[in-house]
One Martini backbone bead per residue (centre of mass of N, CA, C, O) as a GRO file, in nm:
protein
  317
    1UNK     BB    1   0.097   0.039   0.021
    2UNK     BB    2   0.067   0.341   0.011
    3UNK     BB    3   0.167   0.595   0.224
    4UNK     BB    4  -0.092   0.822   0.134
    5UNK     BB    5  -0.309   0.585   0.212
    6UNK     BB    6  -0.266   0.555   0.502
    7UNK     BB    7  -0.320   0.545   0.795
    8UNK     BB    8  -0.308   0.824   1.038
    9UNK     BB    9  -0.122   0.811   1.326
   10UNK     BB   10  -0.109   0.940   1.681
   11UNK     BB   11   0.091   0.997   1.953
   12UNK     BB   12   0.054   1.114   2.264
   13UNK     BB   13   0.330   1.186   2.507
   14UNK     BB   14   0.527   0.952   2.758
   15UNK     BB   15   0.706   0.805   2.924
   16UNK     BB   16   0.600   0.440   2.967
   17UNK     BB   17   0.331   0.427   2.806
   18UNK     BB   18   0.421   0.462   2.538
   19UNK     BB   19   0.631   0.243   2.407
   20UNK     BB   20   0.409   0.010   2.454
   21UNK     BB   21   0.245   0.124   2.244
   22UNK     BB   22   0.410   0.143   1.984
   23UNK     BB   23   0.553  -0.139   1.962
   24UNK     BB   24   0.264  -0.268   1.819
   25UNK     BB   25   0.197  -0.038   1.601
   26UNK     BB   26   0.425  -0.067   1.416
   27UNK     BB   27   0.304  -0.365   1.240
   28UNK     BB   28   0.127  -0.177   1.093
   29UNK     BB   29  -0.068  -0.027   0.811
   30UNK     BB   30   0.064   0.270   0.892
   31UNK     BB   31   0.108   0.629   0.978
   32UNK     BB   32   0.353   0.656   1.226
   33UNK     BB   33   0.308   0.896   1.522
   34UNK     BB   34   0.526   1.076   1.746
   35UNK     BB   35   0.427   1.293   2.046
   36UNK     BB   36   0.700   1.429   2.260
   37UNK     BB   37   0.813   1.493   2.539
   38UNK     BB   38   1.017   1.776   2.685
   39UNK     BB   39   1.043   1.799   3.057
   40UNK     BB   40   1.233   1.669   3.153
   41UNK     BB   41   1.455   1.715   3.485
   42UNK     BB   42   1.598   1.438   3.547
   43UNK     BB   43   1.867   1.324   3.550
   44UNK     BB   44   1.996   1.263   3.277
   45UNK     BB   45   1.817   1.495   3.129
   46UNK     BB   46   1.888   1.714   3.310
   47UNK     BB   47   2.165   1.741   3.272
   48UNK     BB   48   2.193   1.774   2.935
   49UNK     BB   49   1.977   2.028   2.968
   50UNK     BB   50   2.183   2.224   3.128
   51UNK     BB   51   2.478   2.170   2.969
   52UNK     BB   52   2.347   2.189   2.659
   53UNK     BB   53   2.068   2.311   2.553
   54UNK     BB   54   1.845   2.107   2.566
   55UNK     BB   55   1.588   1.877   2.532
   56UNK     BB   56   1.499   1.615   2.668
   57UNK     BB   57   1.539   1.300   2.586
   58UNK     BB   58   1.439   1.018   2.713
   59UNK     BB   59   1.180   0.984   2.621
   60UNK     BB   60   1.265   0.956   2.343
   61UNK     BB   61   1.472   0.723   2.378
   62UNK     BB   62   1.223   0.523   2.435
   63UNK     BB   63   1.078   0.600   2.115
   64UNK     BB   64   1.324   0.492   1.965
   65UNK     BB   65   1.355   0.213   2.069
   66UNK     BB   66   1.067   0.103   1.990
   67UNK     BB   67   1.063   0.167   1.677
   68UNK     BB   68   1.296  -0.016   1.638
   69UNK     BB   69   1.504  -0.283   1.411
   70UNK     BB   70   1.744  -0.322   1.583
   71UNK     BB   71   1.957  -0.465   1.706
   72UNK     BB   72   1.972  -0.601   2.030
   73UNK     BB   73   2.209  -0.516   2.100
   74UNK     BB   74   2.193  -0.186   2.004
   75UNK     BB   75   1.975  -0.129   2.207
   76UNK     BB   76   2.121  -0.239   2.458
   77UNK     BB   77   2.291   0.006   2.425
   78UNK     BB   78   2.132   0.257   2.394
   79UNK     BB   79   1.979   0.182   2.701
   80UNK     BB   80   2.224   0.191   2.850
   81UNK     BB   81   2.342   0.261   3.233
   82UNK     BB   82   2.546   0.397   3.397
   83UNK     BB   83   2.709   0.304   3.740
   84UNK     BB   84   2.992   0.429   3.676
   85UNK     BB   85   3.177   0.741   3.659
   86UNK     BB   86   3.328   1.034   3.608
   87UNK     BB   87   2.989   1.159   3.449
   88UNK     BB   88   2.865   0.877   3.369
   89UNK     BB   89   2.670   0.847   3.622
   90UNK     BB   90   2.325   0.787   3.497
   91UNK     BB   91   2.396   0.762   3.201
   92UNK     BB   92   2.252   0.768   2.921
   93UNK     BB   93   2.379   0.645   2.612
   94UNK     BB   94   2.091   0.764   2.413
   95UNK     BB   95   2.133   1.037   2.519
   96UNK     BB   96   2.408   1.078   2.403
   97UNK     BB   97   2.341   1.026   2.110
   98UNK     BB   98   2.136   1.274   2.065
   99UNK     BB   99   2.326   1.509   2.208
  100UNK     BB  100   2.558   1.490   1.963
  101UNK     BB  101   2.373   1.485   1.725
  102UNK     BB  102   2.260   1.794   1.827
  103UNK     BB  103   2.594   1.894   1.790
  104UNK     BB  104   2.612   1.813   1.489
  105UNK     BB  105   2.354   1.953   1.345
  106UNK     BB  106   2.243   2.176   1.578
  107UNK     BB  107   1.941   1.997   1.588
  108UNK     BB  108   1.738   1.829   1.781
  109UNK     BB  109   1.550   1.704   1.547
  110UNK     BB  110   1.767   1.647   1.358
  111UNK     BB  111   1.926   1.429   1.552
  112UNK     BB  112   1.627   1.243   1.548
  113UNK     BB  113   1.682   1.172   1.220
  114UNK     BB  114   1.966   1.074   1.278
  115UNK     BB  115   1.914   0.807   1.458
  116UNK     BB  116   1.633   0.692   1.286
  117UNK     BB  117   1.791   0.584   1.072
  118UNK     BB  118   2.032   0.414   1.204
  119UNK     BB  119   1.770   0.266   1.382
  120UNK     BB  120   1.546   0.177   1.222
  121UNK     BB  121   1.249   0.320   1.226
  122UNK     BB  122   0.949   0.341   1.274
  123UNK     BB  123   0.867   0.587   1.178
  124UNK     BB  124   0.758   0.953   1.362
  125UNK     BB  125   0.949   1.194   1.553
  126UNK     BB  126   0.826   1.448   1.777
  127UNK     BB  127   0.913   1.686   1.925
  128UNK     BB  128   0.731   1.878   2.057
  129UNK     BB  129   0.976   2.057   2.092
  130UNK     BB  130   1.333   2.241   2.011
  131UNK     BB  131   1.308   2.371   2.301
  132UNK     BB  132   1.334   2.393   2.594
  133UNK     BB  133   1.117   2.323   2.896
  134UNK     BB  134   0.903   2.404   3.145
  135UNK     BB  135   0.744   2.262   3.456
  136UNK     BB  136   0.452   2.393   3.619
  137UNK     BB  137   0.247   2.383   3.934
  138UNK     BB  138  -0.084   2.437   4.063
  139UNK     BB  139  -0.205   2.385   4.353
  140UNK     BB  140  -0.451   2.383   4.567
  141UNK     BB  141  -0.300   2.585   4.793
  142UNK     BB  142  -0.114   2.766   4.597
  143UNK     BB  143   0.106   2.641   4.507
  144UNK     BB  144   0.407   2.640   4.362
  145UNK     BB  145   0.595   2.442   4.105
  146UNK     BB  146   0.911   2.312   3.958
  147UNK     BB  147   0.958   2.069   3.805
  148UNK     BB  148   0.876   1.787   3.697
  149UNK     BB  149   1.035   1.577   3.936
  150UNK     BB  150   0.889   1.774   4.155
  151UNK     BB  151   0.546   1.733   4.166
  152UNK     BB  152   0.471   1.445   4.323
  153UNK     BB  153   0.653   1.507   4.600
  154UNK     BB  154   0.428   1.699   4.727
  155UNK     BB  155   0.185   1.577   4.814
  156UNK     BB  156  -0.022   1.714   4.629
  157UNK     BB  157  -0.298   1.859   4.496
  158UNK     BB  158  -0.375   1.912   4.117
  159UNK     BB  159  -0.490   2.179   3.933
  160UNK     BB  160  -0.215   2.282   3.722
  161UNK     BB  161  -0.061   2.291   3.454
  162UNK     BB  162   0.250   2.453   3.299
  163UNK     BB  163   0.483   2.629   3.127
  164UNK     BB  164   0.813   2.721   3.002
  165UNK     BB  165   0.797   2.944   2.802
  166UNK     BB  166   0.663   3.213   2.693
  167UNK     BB  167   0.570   3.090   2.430
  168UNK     BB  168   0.556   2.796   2.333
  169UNK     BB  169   0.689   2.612   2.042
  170UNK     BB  170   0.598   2.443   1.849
  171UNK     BB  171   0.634   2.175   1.653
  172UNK     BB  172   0.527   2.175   1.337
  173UNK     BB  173   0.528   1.844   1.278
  174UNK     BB  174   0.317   1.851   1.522
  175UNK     BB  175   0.095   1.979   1.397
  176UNK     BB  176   0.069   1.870   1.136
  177UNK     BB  177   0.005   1.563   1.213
  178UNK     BB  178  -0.282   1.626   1.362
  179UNK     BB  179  -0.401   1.756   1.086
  180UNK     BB  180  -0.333   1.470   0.936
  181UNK     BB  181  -0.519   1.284   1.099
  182UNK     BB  182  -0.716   0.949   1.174
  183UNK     BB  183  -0.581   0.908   1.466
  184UNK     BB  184  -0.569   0.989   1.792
  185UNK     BB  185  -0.325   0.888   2.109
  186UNK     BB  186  -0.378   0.906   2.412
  187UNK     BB  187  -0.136   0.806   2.633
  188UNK     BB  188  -0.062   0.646   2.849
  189UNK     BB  189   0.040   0.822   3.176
  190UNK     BB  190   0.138   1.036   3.314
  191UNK     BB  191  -0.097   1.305   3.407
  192UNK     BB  192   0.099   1.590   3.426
  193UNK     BB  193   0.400   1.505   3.324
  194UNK     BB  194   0.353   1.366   3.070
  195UNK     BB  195   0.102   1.460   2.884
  196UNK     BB  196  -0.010   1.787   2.927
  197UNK     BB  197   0.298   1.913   2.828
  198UNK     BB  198   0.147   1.893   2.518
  199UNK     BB  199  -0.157   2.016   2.538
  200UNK     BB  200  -0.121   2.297   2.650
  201UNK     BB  201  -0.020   2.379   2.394
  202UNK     BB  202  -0.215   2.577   2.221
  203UNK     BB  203  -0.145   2.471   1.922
  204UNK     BB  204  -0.232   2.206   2.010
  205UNK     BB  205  -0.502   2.240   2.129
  206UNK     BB  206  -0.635   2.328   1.894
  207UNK     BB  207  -0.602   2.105   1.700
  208UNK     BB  208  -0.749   1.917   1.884
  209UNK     BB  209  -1.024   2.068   1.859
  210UNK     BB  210  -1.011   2.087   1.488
  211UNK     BB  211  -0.999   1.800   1.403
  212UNK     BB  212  -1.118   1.515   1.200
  213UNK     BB  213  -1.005   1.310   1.403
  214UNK     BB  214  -0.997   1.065   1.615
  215UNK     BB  215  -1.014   1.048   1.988
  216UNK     BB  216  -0.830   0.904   2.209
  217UNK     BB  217  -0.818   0.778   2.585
  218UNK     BB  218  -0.567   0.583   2.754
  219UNK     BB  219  -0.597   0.462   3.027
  220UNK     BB  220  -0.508   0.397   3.358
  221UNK     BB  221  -0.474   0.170   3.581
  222UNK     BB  222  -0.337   0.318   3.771
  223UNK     BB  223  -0.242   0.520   3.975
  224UNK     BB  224  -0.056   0.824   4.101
  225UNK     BB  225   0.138   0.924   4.336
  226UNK     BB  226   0.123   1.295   4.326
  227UNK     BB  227  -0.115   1.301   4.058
  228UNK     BB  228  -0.383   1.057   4.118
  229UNK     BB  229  -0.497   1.011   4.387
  230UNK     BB  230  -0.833   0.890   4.376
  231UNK     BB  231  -0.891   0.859   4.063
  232UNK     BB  232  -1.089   0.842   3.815
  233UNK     BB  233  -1.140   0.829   3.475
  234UNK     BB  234  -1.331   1.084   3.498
  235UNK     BB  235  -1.074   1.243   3.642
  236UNK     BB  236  -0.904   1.238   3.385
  237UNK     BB  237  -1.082   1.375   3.194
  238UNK     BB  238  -1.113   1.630   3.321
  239UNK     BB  239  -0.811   1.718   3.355
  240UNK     BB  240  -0.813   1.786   3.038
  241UNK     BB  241  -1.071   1.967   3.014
  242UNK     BB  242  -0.940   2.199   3.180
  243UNK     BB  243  -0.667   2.256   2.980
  244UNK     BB  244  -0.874   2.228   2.671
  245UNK     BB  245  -1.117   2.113   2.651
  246UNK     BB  246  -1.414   2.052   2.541
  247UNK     BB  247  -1.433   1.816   2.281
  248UNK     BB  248  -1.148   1.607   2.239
  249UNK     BB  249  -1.311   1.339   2.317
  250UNK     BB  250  -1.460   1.012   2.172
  251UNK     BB  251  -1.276   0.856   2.374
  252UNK     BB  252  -1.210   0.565   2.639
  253UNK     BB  253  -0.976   0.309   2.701
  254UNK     BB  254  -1.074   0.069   2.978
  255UNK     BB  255  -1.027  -0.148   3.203
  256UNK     BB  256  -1.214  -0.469   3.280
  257UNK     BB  257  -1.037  -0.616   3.504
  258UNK     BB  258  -0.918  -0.766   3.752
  259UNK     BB  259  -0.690  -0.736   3.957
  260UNK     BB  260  -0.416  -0.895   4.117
  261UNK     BB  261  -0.341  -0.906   4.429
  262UNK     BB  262  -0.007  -0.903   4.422
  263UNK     BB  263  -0.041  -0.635   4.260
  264UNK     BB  264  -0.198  -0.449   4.429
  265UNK     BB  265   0.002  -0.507   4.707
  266UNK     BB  266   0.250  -0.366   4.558
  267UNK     BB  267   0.130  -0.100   4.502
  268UNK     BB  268   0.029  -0.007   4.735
  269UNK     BB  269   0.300   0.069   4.870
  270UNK     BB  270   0.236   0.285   4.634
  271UNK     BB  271  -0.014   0.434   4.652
  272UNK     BB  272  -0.187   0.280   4.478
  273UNK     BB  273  -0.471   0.223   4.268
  274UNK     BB  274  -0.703   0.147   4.103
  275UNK     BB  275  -0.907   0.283   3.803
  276UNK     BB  276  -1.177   0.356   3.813
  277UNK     BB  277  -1.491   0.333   3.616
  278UNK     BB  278  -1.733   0.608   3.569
  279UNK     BB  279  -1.961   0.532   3.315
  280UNK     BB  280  -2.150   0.761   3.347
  281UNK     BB  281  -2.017   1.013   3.363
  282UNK     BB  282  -1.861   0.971   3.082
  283UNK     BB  283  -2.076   0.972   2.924
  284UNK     BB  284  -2.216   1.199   2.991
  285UNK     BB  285  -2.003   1.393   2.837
  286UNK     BB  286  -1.935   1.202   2.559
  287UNK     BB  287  -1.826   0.941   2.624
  288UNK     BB  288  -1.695   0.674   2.493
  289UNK     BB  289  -1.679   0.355   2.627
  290UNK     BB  290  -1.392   0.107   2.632
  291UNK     BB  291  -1.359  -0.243   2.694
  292UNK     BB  292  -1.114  -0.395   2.835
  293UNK     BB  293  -0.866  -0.655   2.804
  294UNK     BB  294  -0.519  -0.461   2.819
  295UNK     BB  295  -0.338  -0.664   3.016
  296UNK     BB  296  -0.019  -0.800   3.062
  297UNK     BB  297  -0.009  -1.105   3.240
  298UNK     BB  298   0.348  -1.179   3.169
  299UNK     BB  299   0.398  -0.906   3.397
  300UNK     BB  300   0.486  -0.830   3.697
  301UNK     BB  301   0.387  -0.575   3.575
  302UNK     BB  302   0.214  -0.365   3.485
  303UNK     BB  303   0.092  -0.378   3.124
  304UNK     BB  304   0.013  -0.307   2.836
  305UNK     BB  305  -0.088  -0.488   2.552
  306UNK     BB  306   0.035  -0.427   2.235
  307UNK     BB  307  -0.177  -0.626   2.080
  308UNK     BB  308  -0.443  -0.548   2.194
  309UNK     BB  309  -0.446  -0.260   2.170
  310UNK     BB  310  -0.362  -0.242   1.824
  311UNK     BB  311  -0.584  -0.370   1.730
  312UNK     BB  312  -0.805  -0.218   1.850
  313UNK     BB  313  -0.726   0.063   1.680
  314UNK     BB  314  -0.764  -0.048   1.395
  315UNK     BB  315  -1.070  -0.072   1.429
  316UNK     BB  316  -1.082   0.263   1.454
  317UNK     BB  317  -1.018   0.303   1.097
   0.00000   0.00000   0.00000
């Protein structure tokens, strides 16, 4: 199939949910583009963007692992992540080899293609923006927090989140793909830190709310300490909702079976618990939901399930 015929997919968000989603997407015939936050600021990725002036790598490198086609060396090259070495303790390879290409090209993005190419990368990634962005919270106590690592430690209720500098301007090609999507696909994963850094970008936010393609919303399985404590799934969509507006939603997928009680004793130890779904509520909004058995049941952690998960989203193309 000519690739101007296929459907185009696009996937919105960072963190560990996202990989995990794309990994499944990548071998479908679509074509297929991640949408990436670079808002993190600890650890490796803020060392490097504090040091460099770049936008954080880690998520890219994580979303450049999962689409790539090359060798599991080469992979677990790219990933591993030194545990001692004066100035090398912490530093994932992959971050050092982003950095070095945006030091090469001169440009963020451009050097996001050329790592894209050299580990055979299925489909397009695009950092939200091309240049450092921070995050910052105002709590429901009225305190400022600044810094994406930095804002879940504070456990207090998050009223909204915004970035700077202002205005942030995203990358171009990933308001055009938004633009050009036939369905968008915002991923599990942090919902403060790691998804809404993308789209309270104005012009991002705008393009969701004009887009003619499908939007859907995969909700996550389990809470998470100091950013969605006590959340039901359609506390995760009002949150959604206050920071973009109303009507940016046609769907909701979320899981629909029982959590192993060891899992859930595991999780609890982190102040997690199972994400309730009130369907009559999400309804209220307007919005479908999808039920399904969406988690892998051979990972010792929560994790959606990769070919699950793709097939459900095919079917809505």
């Amino acid at each position: 199939m000519d690739k101007k015929t296929k459907p185009r997919v696009v996937v919105v968000g960072g963190g560990t949910g996202m990989p995990v989603l794309l990994r499944g997407l990548k071998y479908l015939p679509i074509d297929l583009s991640a949408i990436v936050t670079v808002a993190d600021d600890g650890g490796s990725s803020g060392r490097l963007r504090t040091e460099m002036a770049i936008p954080a790598p880690g998520d890219i490198r994580n979303v450049v692992a999962a689409l790539s086609d090359a060798e599991p060396m080469l992979l677990e090259l790219f990933q591993h992540r030194f545990s001692n070495g004066n100035g090398l303790s912490g530093h994932s390879m992959g971050n050092l080899l982003l950095a070095a290409m945006a030091s090469m090209t001169g440009d963020f993005y451009q050097g996001i293609k050329e790592i894209s190419r050299v580990l055979n990368v299925r489909g397009n990634i695009y950092p939200i923006a091309n240049h450092s962005m921070s995050l910052h919270a105002e709590m429901e106590d009225g305190t400022i927090v600044t810094g994406e690592s930095l804002i879940p430690k504070q456990n207090k209720r998050i009223k909204k989140v915004f970035v700077s500098p202002t205005p942030v301007q995203p990358l171009p090609e990933a308001v055009e793909a938004i633009n050009a999507a036939d369905l968008i696909v915002i991923s599990p994963g942090s919902l403060y830190t790691s998804i809404l850094p993308n789209i309270i970008i104005p012009e991002i936010g705008e393009a969701l709310r004009e887009t003619k393609a499908k939007v859907t919303y995969i909700c996550n399985v389990m809470t998470q300490e100091g950013e969605t404590s006590g959340y039901t799934a359609a506390d995760h969509i009002q949150a959604l909702f206050d920071h973009i507006g109303e009507g940016v939603l046609q769907s909701v997928i979320v899981h629909n079976q029982p959590i192993d009680r060891g899992v859930r004793k595991a999780y609890a130890e982190e102040n997690a618990e199972p994400v309730v779904y009130d369907i009559d509520r999400i309804k209220s909004m307007g919005i479908e939901v999808i039920e399904e058995d969406i988690i892998d049941r051979s990972k010792p952690m929560l994790r959606h399930d990769t070919e699950k998960i793709a097939r459900l989203l095919q079917s809505m193309l």
